[in-house]
PDB file of C-alpha atoms in Angstrom:
ATOM      1  CA  MET A   1     -72.986  43.169  16.909  1.00  0.00           C
ATOM      2  CA  LYS A   2     -75.755  42.641  14.327  1.00  0.00           C
ATOM      3  CA  LEU A   3     -74.866  39.166  13.096  1.00  0.00           C
ATOM      4  CA  PHE A   4     -76.403  37.476  10.078  1.00  0.00           C
ATOM      5  CA  TYR A   5     -75.936  34.188   8.232  1.00  0.00           C
ATOM      6  CA  GLY A   6     -74.534  34.042   4.735  1.00  0.00           C
ATOM      7  CA  HIS A   7     -72.021  32.583   2.315  1.00  0.00           C
ATOM      8  CA  ILE A   8     -68.376  33.661   2.374  1.00  0.00           C
ATOM      9  CA  GLU A   9     -65.981  32.625  -0.366  1.00  0.00           C
ATOM     10  CA  ASN A  10     -62.785  34.525  -1.049  1.00  0.00           C
ATOM     11  CA  ASN A  11     -63.882  38.192  -0.978  1.00  0.00           C
ATOM     12  CA  LEU A  12     -67.477  37.516  -2.017  1.00  0.00           C
ATOM     13  CA  VAL A  13     -70.084  37.664   0.759  1.00  0.00           C
ATOM     14  CA  THR A  14     -73.763  36.860   0.138  1.00  0.00           C
ATOM     15  CA  ILE A  15     -76.454  37.158   2.799  1.00  0.00           C
ATOM     16  CA  HIS A  16     -78.930  34.270   2.703  1.00  0.00           C
ATOM     17  CA  ASP A  17     -82.382  35.085   1.269  1.00  0.00           C
ATOM     18  CA  GLU A  18     -84.301  34.545   4.538  1.00  0.00           C
ATOM     19  CA  GLU A  19     -81.854  36.797   6.337  1.00  0.00           C
ATOM     20  CA  GLN A  20     -82.280  39.481   3.694  1.00  0.00           C
ATOM     21  CA  GLN A  21     -86.049  39.419   4.190  1.00  0.00           C
ATOM     22  CA  HIS A  22     -85.568  39.660   7.943  1.00  0.00           C
ATOM     23  CA  ILE A  23     -83.262  42.661   7.548  1.00  0.00           C
ATOM     24  CA  VAL A  24     -85.565  44.530   5.160  1.00  0.00           C
ATOM     25  CA  LYS A  25     -89.090  43.572   6.266  1.00  0.00           C
ATOM     26  CA  VAL A  26     -88.769  42.811   9.979  1.00  0.00           C
ATOM     27  CA  LEU A  27     -85.810  44.773  11.319  1.00  0.00           C
ATOM     28  CA  ARG A  28     -86.275  47.568   8.760  1.00  0.00           C
ATOM     29  CA  MET A  29     -82.582  48.336   8.875  1.00  0.00           C
ATOM     30  CA  LYS A  30     -81.175  51.299   7.006  1.00  0.00           C
ATOM     31  CA  ASP A  31     -78.624  51.514   4.239  1.00  0.00           C
ATOM     32  CA  GLY A  32     -75.147  52.089   5.650  1.00  0.00           C
ATOM     33  CA  GLU A  33     -75.660  50.400   9.031  1.00  0.00           C
ATOM     34  CA  GLU A  34     -72.762  48.284  10.255  1.00  0.00           C
ATOM     35  CA  ILE A  35     -73.419  44.541  10.024  1.00  0.00           C
ATOM     36  CA  TYR A  36     -71.563  41.266  10.371  1.00  0.00           C
ATOM     37  CA  VAL A  37     -72.041  38.093   8.364  1.00  0.00           C
ATOM     38  CA  THR A  38     -70.811  34.614   9.283  1.00  0.00           C
ATOM     39  CA  ASP A  39     -70.971  31.383   7.317  1.00  0.00           C
ATOM     40  CA  GLY A  40     -71.086  29.326  10.513  1.00  0.00           C
ATOM     41  CA  GLN A  41     -67.755  27.733   9.619  1.00  0.00           C
ATOM     42  CA  GLY A  42     -65.447  30.073  11.475  1.00  0.00           C
ATOM     43  CA  ASN A  43     -65.425  32.969   8.994  1.00  0.00           C
ATOM     44  CA  LEU A  44     -66.719  36.473   9.696  1.00  0.00           C
ATOM     45  CA  ALA A  45     -67.252  39.454   7.396  1.00  0.00           C
ATOM     46  CA  SER A  46     -67.929  42.999   8.552  1.00  0.00           C
ATOM     47  CA  GLY A  47     -69.036  46.042   6.605  1.00  0.00           C
ATOM     48  CA  LYS A  48     -71.860  48.401   5.692  1.00  0.00           C
ATOM     49  CA  LEU A  49     -75.369  47.280   4.836  1.00  0.00           C
ATOM     50  CA  LEU A  50     -76.469  47.845   1.242  1.00  0.00           C
ATOM     51  CA  ILE A  51     -80.232  48.039   0.644  1.00  0.00           C
ATOM     52  CA  GLU A  52     -81.524  47.788  -2.931  1.00  0.00           C
ATOM     53  CA  GLY A  53     -85.304  47.489  -2.935  1.00  0.00           C
ATOM     54  CA  LYS A  54     -86.138  44.211  -1.171  1.00  0.00           C
ATOM     55  CA  LYS A  55     -82.552  42.975  -1.352  1.00  0.00           C
ATOM     56  CA  ALA A  56     -79.835  43.350   1.275  1.00  0.00           C
ATOM     57  CA  GLY A  57     -76.110  43.051   0.736  1.00  0.00           C
ATOM     58  CA  ILE A  58     -72.886  44.077   2.410  1.00  0.00           C
ATOM     59  CA  GLU A  59     -70.064  46.387   1.410  1.00  0.00           C
ATOM     60  CA  VAL A  60     -67.248  44.367   2.937  1.00  0.00           C
ATOM     61  CA  SER A  61     -64.575  46.160   4.925  1.00  0.00           C
ATOM     62  CA  GLU A  62     -62.923  43.111   6.551  1.00  0.00           C
ATOM     63  CA  ILE A  63     -63.079  39.313   6.479  1.00  0.00           C
ATOM     64  CA  LYS A  64     -61.671  37.222   9.299  1.00  0.00           C
ATOM     65  CA  THR A  65     -61.067  33.563   8.549  1.00  0.00           C
ATOM     66  CA  ASP A  66     -60.505  30.431  10.612  1.00  0.00           C
ATOM     67  CA  LEU A  67     -61.680  31.943  13.876  1.00  0.00           C
ATOM     68  CA  PRO A  68     -61.142  29.533  16.805  1.00  0.00           C
ATOM     69  CA  GLY A  69     -63.922  27.118  17.668  1.00  0.00           C
ATOM     70  CA  PHE A  70     -64.894  25.512  20.949  1.00  0.00           C
ATOM     71  CA  SER A  71     -62.753  23.051  22.872  1.00  0.00           C
ATOM     72  CA  PRO A  72     -63.449  20.406  23.966  1.00  0.00           C
ATOM     73  CA  LYS A  73     -65.915  19.602  21.204  1.00  0.00           C
ATOM     74  CA  LEU A  74     -69.171  18.230  22.574  1.00  0.00           C
ATOM     75  CA  HIS A  75     -71.577  15.956  20.710  1.00  0.00           C
ATOM     76  CA  ILE A  76     -74.878  15.290  22.489  1.00  0.00           C
ATOM     77  CA  ALA A  77     -77.003  12.407  21.208  1.00  0.00           C
ATOM     78  CA  ILE A  78     -80.408  12.778  22.797  1.00  0.00           C
ATOM     79  CA  ALA A  79     -83.718  10.950  22.532  1.00  0.00           C
ATOM     80  CA  PRO A  80     -86.612  13.221  21.514  1.00  0.00           C
ATOM     81  CA  THR A  81     -89.198  14.090  24.139  1.00  0.00           C
ATOM     82  CA  LYS A  82     -92.905  13.475  23.601  1.00  0.00           C
ATOM     83  CA  ASN A  83     -93.474  17.230  23.890  1.00  0.00           C
ATOM     84  CA  ILE A  84     -91.334  18.631  21.069  1.00  0.00           C
ATOM     85  CA  ASP A  85     -91.108  22.037  22.790  1.00  0.00           C
ATOM     86  CA  ARG A  86     -88.797  20.495  25.380  1.00  0.00           C
ATOM     87  CA  ILE A  87     -86.293  19.192  22.858  1.00  0.00           C
ATOM     88  CA  GLU A  88     -86.376  22.538  21.063  1.00  0.00           C
ATOM     89  CA  PHE A  89     -85.620  24.240  24.391  1.00  0.00           C
ATOM     90  CA  PHE A  90     -82.644  21.905  24.825  1.00  0.00           C
ATOM     91  CA  VAL A  91     -81.337  22.685  21.332  1.00  0.00           C
ATOM     92  CA  GLU A  92     -81.506  26.430  21.903  1.00  0.00           C
ATOM     93  CA  LYS A  93     -79.689  26.337  25.247  1.00  0.00           C
ATOM     94  CA  ALA A  94     -77.106  23.742  24.222  1.00  0.00           C
ATOM     95  CA  VAL A  95     -76.235  25.756  21.112  1.00  0.00           C
ATOM     96  CA  GLU A  96     -75.823  28.919  23.194  1.00  0.00           C
ATOM     97  CA  MET A  97     -73.345  27.026  25.376  1.00  0.00           C
ATOM     98  CA  GLY A  98     -71.198  25.808  22.516  1.00  0.00           C
ATOM     99  CA  VAL A  99     -72.330  22.271  21.673  1.00  0.00           C
ATOM    100  CA  SER A 100     -70.612  21.140  18.466  1.00  0.00           C
ATOM    101  CA  GLU A 101     -72.993  18.421  17.286  1.00  0.00           C
ATOM    102  CA  ILE A 102     -76.489  17.213  18.131  1.00  0.00           C
ATOM    103  CA  SER A 103     -77.948  13.855  17.150  1.00  0.00           C
ATOM    104  CA  ILE A 104     -81.551  12.818  17.739  1.00  0.00           C
ATOM    105  CA  ILE A 105     -81.536   9.118  18.626  1.00  0.00           C
ATOM    106  CA  VAL A 106     -84.404   6.614  18.628  1.00  0.00           C
ATOM    107  CA  THR A 107     -84.333   4.243  21.594  1.00  0.00           C
ATOM    108  CA  GLU A 108     -86.496   1.440  22.956  1.00  0.00           C
ATOM    109  CA  LYS A 109     -88.714   3.783  24.956  1.00  0.00           C
ATOM    110  CA  THR A 110     -88.761   6.703  22.505  1.00  0.00           C
ATOM    111  CA  GLU A 111     -92.374   7.760  21.940  1.00  0.00           C
ATOM    112  CA  ARG A 112     -91.802  10.443  19.316  1.00  0.00           C
ATOM    113  CA  LYS A 113     -90.043   9.201  16.182  1.00  0.00           C
ATOM    114  CA  ASN A 114     -90.911  11.972  13.699  1.00  0.00           C
ATOM    115  CA  ILE A 115     -88.806  15.099  14.072  1.00  0.00           C
ATOM    116  CA  ASN A 116     -88.672  18.134  11.787  1.00  0.00           C
ATOM    117  CA  ILE A 117     -84.884  18.324  11.521  1.00  0.00           C
ATOM    118  CA  ASP A 118     -85.020  21.353   9.207  1.00  0.00           C
ATOM    119  CA  LYS A 119     -86.859  23.286  11.923  1.00  0.00           C
ATOM    120  CA  ILE A 120     -84.299  22.179  14.512  1.00  0.00           C
ATOM    121  CA  ARG A 121     -81.485  23.345  12.232  1.00  0.00           C
ATOM    122  CA  LYS A 122     -83.108  26.762  11.813  1.00  0.00           C
ATOM    123  CA  GLN A 123     -83.410  27.054  15.588  1.00  0.00           C
ATOM    124  CA  ALA A 124     -79.739  26.148  15.934  1.00  0.00           C
ATOM    125  CA  ILE A 125     -78.780  28.884  13.469  1.00  0.00           C
ATOM    126  CA  ALA A 126     -80.942  31.430  15.311  1.00  0.00           C
ATOM    127  CA  ALA A 127     -79.397  30.466  18.662  1.00  0.00           C
ATOM    128  CA  SER A 128     -75.909  30.629  17.138  1.00  0.00           C
ATOM    129  CA  LYS A 129     -76.472  34.175  15.899  1.00  0.00           C
ATOM    130  CA  GLN A 130     -78.029  35.221  19.211  1.00  0.00           C
ATOM    131  CA  SER A 131     -74.985  33.983  21.123  1.00  0.00           C
ATOM    132  CA  LEU A 132     -72.518  35.319  18.508  1.00  0.00           C
ATOM    133  CA  ARG A 133     -71.202  31.927  17.434  1.00  0.00           C
ATOM    134  CA  PHE A 134     -69.120  31.800  14.271  1.00  0.00           C
ATOM    135  CA  HIS A 135     -69.029  27.986  14.238  1.00  0.00           C
ATOM    136  CA  PHE A 136     -72.564  26.605  13.932  1.00  0.00           C
ATOM    137  CA  PRO A 137     -73.249  23.129  15.349  1.00  0.00           C
ATOM    138  CA  VAL A 138     -73.951  20.153  13.108  1.00  0.00           C
ATOM    139  CA  ILE A 139     -77.510  18.848  13.494  1.00  0.00           C
ATOM    140  CA  HIS A 140     -77.648  15.253  12.287  1.00  0.00           C
ATOM    141  CA  GLU A 141     -80.585  13.305  10.904  1.00  0.00           C
ATOM    142  CA  VAL A 142     -82.635  11.113  13.258  1.00  0.00           C
ATOM    143  CA  VAL A 143     -80.853   7.784  13.825  1.00  0.00           C
ATOM    144  CA  LYS A 144     -81.438   4.568  15.744  1.00  0.00           C
ATOM    145  CA  LEU A 145     -79.230   4.072  18.794  1.00  0.00           C
ATOM    146  CA  THR A 146     -77.630   0.936  17.316  1.00  0.00           C
ATOM    147  CA  ASP A 147     -76.783   2.758  14.076  1.00  0.00           C
ATOM    148  CA  PHE A 148     -75.418   5.764  15.943  1.00  0.00           C
ATOM    149  CA  LEU A 149     -72.858   3.599  17.720  1.00  0.00           C
ATOM    150  CA  GLN A 150     -71.382   2.389  14.438  1.00  0.00           C
ATOM    151  CA  ASN A 151     -69.676   5.759  13.961  1.00  0.00           C
ATOM    152  CA  THR A 152     -68.837   6.432  17.602  1.00  0.00           C
ATOM    153  CA  ASP A 153     -65.442   6.134  19.260  1.00  0.00           C
ATOM    154  CA  PRO A 154     -65.994   4.548  22.702  1.00  0.00           C
ATOM    155  CA  GLU A 155     -62.896   6.254  24.074  1.00  0.00           C
ATOM    156  CA  TYR A 156     -64.735   9.588  23.987  1.00  0.00           C
ATOM    157  CA  THR A 157     -68.315   8.397  24.523  1.00  0.00           C
ATOM    158  CA  PHE A 158     -70.392   8.322  27.714  1.00  0.00           C
ATOM    159  CA  VAL A 159     -73.965   7.483  28.591  1.00  0.00           C
ATOM    160  CA  ALA A 160     -75.890   9.249  31.355  1.00  0.00           C
ATOM    161  CA  HIS A 161     -78.617   7.093  32.900  1.00  0.00           C
ATOM    162  CA  CYS A 162     -80.593   6.799  36.149  1.00  0.00           C
ATOM    163  CA  HIS A 163     -80.245   3.071  36.875  1.00  0.00           C
ATOM    164  CA  GLU A 164     -78.801   3.223  40.394  1.00  0.00           C
ATOM    165  CA  ASN A 165     -78.291  -0.559  40.480  1.00  0.00           C
ATOM    166  CA  LEU A 166     -75.848  -0.333  37.556  1.00  0.00           C
ATOM    167  CA  ASP A 167     -72.293   0.954  37.707  1.00  0.00           C
ATOM    168  CA  ARG A 168     -71.795   4.650  36.987  1.00  0.00           C
ATOM    169  CA  THR A 169     -68.877   6.985  37.510  1.00  0.00           C
ATOM    170  CA  ASP A 170     -69.054  10.613  38.587  1.00  0.00           C
ATOM    171  CA  LEU A 171     -69.260  13.145  35.775  1.00  0.00           C
ATOM    172  CA  ASN A 172     -66.302  15.098  37.117  1.00  0.00           C
ATOM    173  CA  ALA A 173     -64.125  11.989  37.056  1.00  0.00           C
ATOM    174  CA  ILE A 174     -64.001  12.174  33.246  1.00  0.00           C
ATOM    175  CA  PRO A 175     -60.446  13.059  32.169  1.00  0.00           C
ATOM    176  CA  GLN A 176     -59.626  16.070  30.024  1.00  0.00           C
ATOM    177  CA  LEU A 177     -60.382  15.097  26.421  1.00  0.00           C
ATOM    178  CA  GLU A 178     -60.365  16.962  23.109  1.00  0.00           C
ATOM    179  CA  GLN A 179     -63.833  15.690  22.229  1.00  0.00           C
ATOM    180  CA  LEU A 180     -66.774  14.212  24.080  1.00  0.00           C
ATOM    181  CA  THR A 181     -69.967  12.414  23.105  1.00  0.00           C
ATOM    182  CA  PHE A 182     -72.833  12.025  25.574  1.00  0.00           C
ATOM    183  CA  LEU A 183     -75.878   9.816  25.172  1.00  0.00           C
ATOM    184  CA  ILE A 184     -79.061  11.085  26.867  1.00  0.00           C
ATOM    185  CA  GLY A 185     -82.067   8.756  27.060  1.00  0.00           C
ATOM    186  CA  PRO A 186     -85.812   9.367  26.659  1.00  0.00           C
ATOM    187  CA  GLU A 187     -88.540   9.810  29.245  1.00  0.00           C
ATOM    188  CA  GLY A 188     -88.324   6.540  31.138  1.00  0.00           C
ATOM    189  CA  ASP A 189     -84.555   6.357  30.481  1.00  0.00           C
ATOM    190  CA  PHE A 190     -82.611   3.784  28.522  1.00  0.00           C
ATOM    191  CA  SER A 191     -83.688   0.201  29.186  1.00  0.00           C
ATOM    192  CA  GLU A 192     -81.347  -2.091  31.109  1.00  0.00           C
ATOM    193  CA  LYS A 193     -80.972  -4.067  27.886  1.00  0.00           C
ATOM    194  CA  GLU A 194     -79.724  -0.919  26.128  1.00  0.00           C
ATOM    195  CA  ILE A 195     -77.372  -0.093  29.007  1.00  0.00           C
ATOM    196  CA  SER A 196     -75.919  -3.606  28.761  1.00  0.00           C
ATOM    197  CA  PHE A 197     -75.617  -3.198  24.997  1.00  0.00           C
ATOM    198  CA  LEU A 198     -73.780   0.110  25.436  1.00  0.00           C
ATOM    199  CA  ALA A 199     -71.472  -1.405  28.049  1.00  0.00           C
ATOM    200  CA  GLY A 200     -70.737  -4.239  25.621  1.00  0.00           C
ATOM    201  CA  ASN A 201     -69.653  -1.569  23.145  1.00  0.00           C
ATOM    202  CA  ARG A 202     -67.308  -0.067  25.771  1.00  0.00           C
ATOM    203  CA  ILE A 203     -69.500   3.004  26.357  1.00  0.00           C
ATOM    204  CA  LYS A 204     -68.872   4.262  29.894  1.00  0.00           C
ATOM    205  CA  ALA A 205     -71.794   5.171  32.164  1.00  0.00           C
ATOM    206  CA  VAL A 206     -71.852   8.372  34.225  1.00  0.00           C
ATOM    207  CA  SER A 207     -74.103   9.888  36.862  1.00  0.00           C
ATOM    208  CA  LEU A 208     -75.378  13.466  36.620  1.00  0.00           C
ATOM    209  CA  GLY A 209     -76.040  13.659  40.359  1.00  0.00           C
ATOM    210  CA  ASN A 210     -78.591  12.508  42.899  1.00  0.00           C
ATOM    211  CA  GLN A 211     -81.611  14.177  41.309  1.00  0.00           C
ATOM    212  CA  ARG A 212     -83.605  12.564  38.505  1.00  0.00           C
ATOM    213  CA  LEU A 213     -83.435  14.987  35.581  1.00  0.00           C
ATOM    214  CA  ARG A 214     -85.821  15.302  32.657  1.00  0.00           C
ATOM    215  CA  THR A 215     -84.361  14.409  29.272  1.00  0.00           C
ATOM    216  CA  GLU A 216     -83.964  18.015  28.119  1.00  0.00           C
ATOM    217  CA  THR A 217     -82.631  19.081  31.541  1.00  0.00           C
ATOM    218  CA  ALA A 218     -79.971  16.376  31.412  1.00  0.00           C
ATOM    219  CA  GLY A 219     -78.918  17.594  27.977  1.00  0.00           C
ATOM    220  CA  VAL A 220     -78.697  21.209  29.124  1.00  0.00           C
ATOM    221  CA  PHE A 221     -76.816  20.111  32.241  1.00  0.00           C
ATOM    222  CA  VAL A 222     -74.151  18.333  30.177  1.00  0.00           C
ATOM    223  CA  ALA A 223     -73.853  21.341  27.851  1.00  0.00           C
ATOM    224  CA  ALA A 224     -73.457  23.671  30.848  1.00  0.00           C
ATOM    225  CA  TRP A 225     -70.886  21.375  32.455  1.00  0.00           C
ATOM    226  CA  ASN A 226     -68.829  21.405  29.254  1.00  0.00           C
ATOM    227  CA  TYR A 227     -69.273  25.169  28.832  1.00  0.00           C
ATOM    228  CA  PHE A 228     -67.916  25.686  32.336  1.00  0.00           C
ATOM    229  CA  LYS A 229     -64.861  23.582  31.436  1.00  0.00           C
ATOM    230  CA  MET A 230     -64.332  25.627  28.279  1.00  0.00           C
ATOM    231  CA  THR A 231     -64.510  28.960  30.067  1.00  0.00           C
ATOM    232  CA  THR A 232     -62.316  28.003  33.029  1.00  0.00           C
ATOM    233  CA  ALA A 233     -59.603  26.064  31.184  1.00  0.00           C
TER     234      ALA A 233
END
């Protein structure tokens, strides 16, 4: 399936400009090839490619609407790593495994506070197309941990940390829920003060196992754990 990103409204389908350039200049696709276009909101159009000069369009043969999304929905709130390549690696892999939302959170020990969210969003779209997702994840703006909690339901929210002297439950002890939010700390982990603050807000702590995982590895691990639940339910 050659999947591209565009706008779908009623029977009108428009391929986004950057995608058109990619089709014409990079892929050098030919007029009449079969293509698919999604709006990332659960809608999918199929048809024949129309090339007019430097423009690319689609002669629509079918539009499918309200395609099913992922369940349970997973929101990962993760502190950015000092090396931005690592957080970008996390985004790519988490998107491929069906994460619904990603938030970049600033914590006490966060070293990198400037993130190019537009670049992250483009990577999420690219990973969505690569993995044939028709529901693209929401990539939120950078937010402080304290502000993030203001719009978080503690019933569905968990924090993964490495403080062995503090109470944590096993990841697999989490009950079946329709939605999940996981907080992943920075290099150096959340501070004990932050863990106490989260506990005071009824955020439950979990362990990801005996090994100490890097920030991006912990994020990928949680995404993979949820993906396994989705595919075996």
